Amino acid sequence: IKNLWKLRLFTDVQVYKEKELGDIVFLEINVTERPRLNRHSYKGVKKTFHDDLNEEVNKYLLKGGIVTDNVKKNAANAIKGFFIDKGYFDVDVEVKEIADTVRVNSVRLVFDIDKGSKVKIKDITFEGNTIADKRLRKLMKETKRQKALCSSSKFIRELYEEDKVNIVMYYNTLGFRDAVIEKDSIWRDEDNKLRIHLTIDEGNRYYFRDIKFKGNSIY
């Protein structure tokens, strides 16, 4: 019984002794299978998002497949990740399981989405740098602070990490071969906007002392 419950495929598991013949016992295992998925839908977001959301949740949802808590959780997390990448950090997803009368023991899942307000970057500051802040901000092609009310300034973690690499590579071109970003901090201010602060250790600047040639016969 415990092993069958661990499969998380059943809503009820029972074992009966059906009959005895001498020293032989016949057992009957009675299980109630979890419902299977017939369809899914979204609530709380525009239809323009639906196709993109389907690409995310279809990685975890299989029509006719058994609906488990893990399946619902993974699909909900995929939706959250989709909206977080678009700057909606407070997105909340509630999964509702509703019995579907079209098929026996089937359900439809409704993803009730509250994406909240988009969180934008208010400012990006630096510490420990001799290069102007303005120049370093320009190197961050995908992570920009909000300059106007409707300007794009969303925070995407993957692209932010790439922008940090761009800063270090720029320092390398200037001779700061040991430059590193020691640490970075990201927090929200009282206006619910993001602030980013990067601490840079530029290290020593390297110069060519001399350049010599070997094997040349003319110069």
CSV table of C-alpha atoms in Angstrom, one decimal:
chain,number,residue,atom,x,y,z
A,1,ILE,CA,0.0,0.0,0.0
A,2,LYS,CA,2.8,2.4,0.9
A,3,ASN,CA,4.6,1.8,-2.3
A,4,LEU,CA,1.5,2.4,-4.4
A,5,TRP,CA,0.8,5.6,-2.6
A,6,LYS,CA,4.4,6.7,-3.3
A,7,LEU,CA,3.7,6.5,-7.0
A,8,ARG,CA,1.2,9.4,-6.6
A,9,LEU,CA,-1.0,8.0,-9.3
A,10,PHE,CA,-3.9,7.0,-7.1
A,11,THR,CA,-6.4,8.8,-4.9
A,12,ASP,CA,-7.3,5.6,-3.0
A,13,VAL,CA,-5.5,2.3,-2.4
A,14,GLN,CA,-7.0,-0.7,-0.6
A,15,VAL,CA,-6.0,-4.4,-0.3
A,16,TYR,CA,-8.5,-7.1,0.4
A,17,LYS,CA,-8.1,-10.8,1.2
A,18,GLU,CA,-10.3,-12.3,-1.4
A,19,LYS,CA,-10.2,-16.0,-0.3
A,20,GLU,CA,-8.0,-18.7,1.2
A,21,LEU,CA,-7.2,-22.1,-0.2
A,22,GLY,CA,-5.2,-24.1,2.4
A,23,ASP,CA,-2.0,-22.1,3.0
A,24,ILE,CA,-2.6,-19.9,-0.1
A,25,VAL,CA,-4.1,-16.4,0.2
A,26,PHE,CA,-5.6,-14.6,-2.8
A,27,LEU,CA,-5.4,-10.8,-2.5
A,28,GLU,CA,-7.3,-8.1,-4.4
A,29,ILE,CA,-5.7,-4.7,-4.8
A,30,ASN,CA,-8.4,-2.0,-5.3
A,31,VAL,CA,-7.1,1.4,-6.5
A,32,THR,CA,-8.8,4.6,-7.6
A,33,GLU,CA,-6.7,6.2,-10.3
A,34,ARG,CA,-6.2,10.0,-10.3
A,35,PRO,CA,-8.1,11.8,-13.0
A,36,ARG,CA,-6.6,12.4,-16.4
A,37,LEU,CA,-6.2,15.7,-18.2
A,38,ASN,CA,-8.7,16.5,-20.9
A,39,ARG,CA,-7.9,20.2,-21.5
A,40,HIS,CA,-6.5,23.4,-19.9
A,41,SER,CA,-7.2,27.1,-20.1
A,42,TYR,CA,-6.1,30.4,-18.7
A,43,LYS,CA,-7.8,33.1,-16.7
A,44,GLY,CA,-6.7,36.6,-15.9
A,45,VAL,CA,-4.4,37.3,-18.9
A,46,LYS,CA,-5.1,38.4,-22.5
A,47,LYS,CA,-5.4,35.8,-25.3
A,48,THR,CA,-2.2,37.3,-26.8
A,49,PHE,CA,-0.3,35.4,-24.1
A,50,HIS,CA,-2.0,32.1,-24.6
A,51,ASP,CA,0.2,30.6,-27.4
A,52,ASP,CA,3.4,31.5,-25.6
A,53,LEU,CA,2.1,30.1,-22.3
A,54,ASN,CA,1.1,26.9,-24.1
A,55,GLU,CA,4.7,26.4,-25.2
A,56,GLU,CA,5.8,26.6,-21.5
A,57,VAL,CA,3.1,24.4,-19.9
A,58,ASN,CA,3.0,21.8,-22.7
A,59,LYS,CA,6.4,20.6,-21.4
A,60,TYR,CA,4.6,19.3,-18.4
A,61,LEU,CA,1.0,18.7,-19.5
A,62,LEU,CA,0.0,15.7,-21.6
A,63,LYS,CA,-3.6,15.4,-22.8
A,64,GLY,CA,-4.9,12.1,-21.4
A,65,GLY,CA,-2.0,12.0,-18.9
A,66,ILE,CA,-2.6,11.5,-15.1
A,67,VAL,CA,-2.8,14.8,-13.3
A,68,THR,CA,-0.6,14.8,-10.2
A,69,ASP,CA,0.3,17.6,-7.8
A,70,ASN,CA,3.8,17.6,-9.3
A,71,VAL,CA,2.4,18.2,-12.8
A,72,LYS,CA,0.3,21.1,-11.6
A,73,LYS,CA,3.2,22.6,-9.7
A,74,ASN,CA,5.6,22.4,-12.6
A,75,ALA,CA,3.2,24.0,-15.0
A,76,ALA,CA,2.4,26.8,-12.6
A,77,ASN,CA,6.1,27.5,-12.1
A,78,ALA,CA,6.6,27.5,-15.8
A,79,ILE,CA,4.0,30.2,-16.1
A,80,LYS,CA,5.6,32.2,-13.3
A,81,GLY,CA,9.0,32.0,-15.0
A,82,PHE,CA,7.5,33.3,-18.2
A,83,PHE,CA,6.1,36.4,-16.6
A,84,ILE,CA,9.1,37.0,-14.4
A,85,ASP,CA,11.2,37.1,-17.5
A,86,LYS,CA,8.9,39.9,-18.7
A,87,GLY,CA,9.4,41.9,-15.5
A,88,TYR,CA,6.3,40.8,-13.5
A,89,PHE,CA,8.1,39.7,-10.4
A,90,ASP,CA,5.0,39.4,-8.2
A,91,VAL,CA,3.1,37.1,-10.5
A,92,ASP,CA,0.8,34.6,-8.8
A,93,VAL,CA,-0.7,31.4,-10.3
A,94,GLU,CA,-3.5,29.4,-8.8
A,95,VAL,CA,-4.3,26.0,-10.4
A,96,LYS,CA,-7.9,25.0,-10.3
A,97,GLU,CA,-8.8,21.4,-11.1
A,98,ILE,CA,-12.4,21.0,-12.4
A,99,ALA,CA,-14.2,17.8,-13.2
A,100,ASP,CA,-14.8,17.5,-16.9
A,101,THR,CA,-18.1,15.8,-17.9
A,102,VAL,CA,-16.9,15.2,-21.5
A,103,ARG,CA,-14.9,12.1,-20.4
A,104,VAL,CA,-15.1,9.7,-17.5
A,105,ASN,CA,-12.6,10.5,-14.7
A,106,SER,CA,-11.1,13.5,-16.5
A,107,VAL,CA,-10.5,17.0,-15.5
A,108,ARG,CA,-9.7,20.4,-17.0
A,109,LEU,CA,-7.1,22.7,-15.4
A,110,VAL,CA,-7.7,26.4,-15.1
A,111,PHE,CA,-4.6,28.5,-14.5
A,112,ASP,CA,-5.8,31.7,-12.7
A,113,ILE,CA,-3.0,34.2,-13.3
A,114,ASP,CA,-2.5,37.5,-11.4
A,115,LYS,CA,0.6,38.9,-13.1
A,116,GLY,CA,0.6,42.1,-11.0
A,117,SER,CA,2.5,45.2,-12.1
A,118,LYS,CA,5.7,45.2,-14.1
A,119,VAL,CA,8.8,46.0,-11.9
A,120,LYS,CA,11.2,48.3,-13.7
A,121,ILE,CA,14.9,49.3,-13.0
A,122,LYS,CA,15.1,52.7,-11.4
A,123,ASP,CA,18.9,53.0,-11.2
A,124,ILE,CA,22.2,51.2,-11.7
A,125,THR,CA,25.1,52.4,-9.7
A,126,PHE,CA,28.8,51.3,-9.3
A,127,GLU,CA,31.5,51.3,-6.7
A,128,GLY,CA,35.3,51.0,-7.0
A,129,ASN,CA,35.4,52.0,-10.6
A,130,THR,CA,37.6,54.7,-12.3
A,131,ILE,CA,35.6,54.3,-15.6
A,132,ALA,CA,32.6,56.6,-15.6
A,133,ASP,CA,29.3,55.2,-14.5
A,134,LYS,CA,27.7,56.4,-17.7
A,135,ARG,CA,30.1,54.4,-19.8
A,136,LEU,CA,29.6,51.2,-17.8
A,137,ARG,CA,25.8,51.6,-18.1
A,138,LYS,CA,26.1,51.7,-21.9
A,139,LEU,CA,27.9,48.4,-21.8
A,140,MET,CA,24.9,46.8,-20.2
A,141,LYS,CA,22.9,46.4,-23.4
A,142,GLU,CA,20.0,44.4,-22.0
A,143,THR,CA,19.8,45.8,-18.4
A,144,LYS,CA,18.8,49.5,-18.6
A,145,ARG,CA,17.4,51.9,-16.0
A,146,GLN,CA,14.1,53.5,-16.7
A,147,LYS,CA,14.6,56.9,-18.4
A,148,ALA,CA,11.0,57.6,-19.3
A,149,LEU,CA,7.6,56.5,-18.0
A,150,CYS,CA,7.0,54.0,-20.8
A,151,SER,CA,10.6,53.0,-21.6
A,152,SER,CA,11.7,49.4,-21.4
A,153,SER,CA,13.8,48.6,-18.3
A,154,LYS,CA,12.8,45.0,-17.4
A,155,PHE,CA,15.2,42.8,-15.4
A,156,ILE,CA,16.0,39.4,-16.9
A,157,ARG,CA,18.5,37.4,-14.8
A,158,GLU,CA,20.2,35.6,-17.7
A,159,LEU,CA,20.7,38.8,-19.7
A,160,TYR,CA,21.9,40.6,-16.6
A,161,GLU,CA,24.7,38.0,-16.1
A,162,GLU,CA,25.7,38.5,-19.7
A,163,ASP,CA,25.9,42.3,-19.2
A,164,LYS,CA,28.2,41.8,-16.2
A,165,VAL,CA,30.5,39.7,-18.4
A,166,ASN,CA,30.5,42.6,-21.0
A,167,ILE,CA,31.7,45.0,-18.3
A,168,VAL,CA,34.6,42.7,-17.3
A,169,MET,CA,35.6,42.2,-21.0
A,170,TYR,CA,35.6,45.9,-21.6
A,171,TYR,CA,38.0,46.4,-18.6
A,172,ASN,CA,40.3,43.7,-20.2
A,173,THR,CA,40.5,45.7,-23.4
A,174,LEU,CA,41.8,48.7,-21.4
A,175,GLY,CA,44.6,46.6,-19.8
A,176,PHE,CA,42.7,45.7,-16.5
A,177,ARG,CA,43.3,42.0,-16.9
A,178,ASP,CA,42.4,41.1,-13.3
A,179,ALA,CA,39.2,43.1,-13.2
A,180,VAL,CA,36.3,41.4,-11.5
A,181,ILE,CA,32.8,42.3,-10.2
A,182,GLU,CA,33.3,41.5,-6.5
A,183,LYS,CA,29.6,41.6,-5.7
A,184,ASP,CA,26.3,43.0,-6.8
A,185,SER,CA,23.1,43.8,-4.9
A,186,ILE,CA,19.6,44.0,-6.3
A,187,TRP,CA,16.7,45.3,-4.2
A,188,ARG,CA,13.4,47.1,-4.4
A,189,ASP,CA,12.9,50.6,-3.1
A,190,GLU,CA,9.9,52.2,-1.6
A,191,ASP,CA,8.4,52.8,-5.1
A,192,ASN,CA,8.6,49.1,-5.8
A,193,LYS,CA,11.3,49.6,-8.4
A,194,LEU,CA,14.6,47.8,-8.7
A,195,ARG,CA,18.0,49.3,-7.8
A,196,ILE,CA,21.2,47.5,-8.9
A,197,HIS,CA,24.6,48.2,-7.3
A,198,LEU,CA,27.8,46.6,-8.5
A,199,THR,CA,31.1,46.7,-6.7
A,200,ILE,CA,34.1,46.4,-9.0
A,201,ASP,CA,37.7,45.5,-8.3
A,202,GLU,CA,39.6,46.9,-11.3
A,203,GLY,CA,43.0,45.5,-10.2
A,204,ASN,CA,46.2,46.7,-11.7
A,205,ARG,CA,46.5,48.1,-15.2
A,206,TYR,CA,49.0,46.3,-17.4
A,207,TYR,CA,51.3,48.0,-20.0
A,208,PHE,CA,53.7,46.7,-22.6
A,209,ARG,CA,57.3,47.4,-21.4
A,210,ASP,CA,59.0,46.2,-24.6
A,211,ILE,CA,58.4,44.3,-27.7
A,212,LYS,CA,61.2,42.2,-29.3
A,213,PHE,CA,61.5,40.2,-32.5
A,214,LYS,CA,63.6,37.1,-33.1
A,215,GLY,CA,64.6,35.6,-36.4
A,216,ASN,CA,64.2,38.7,-38.5
A,217,SER,CA,67.0,39.8,-40.8
A,218,ILE,CA,66.0,43.3,-41.9
A,219,TYR,CA,64.2,45.2,-39.1
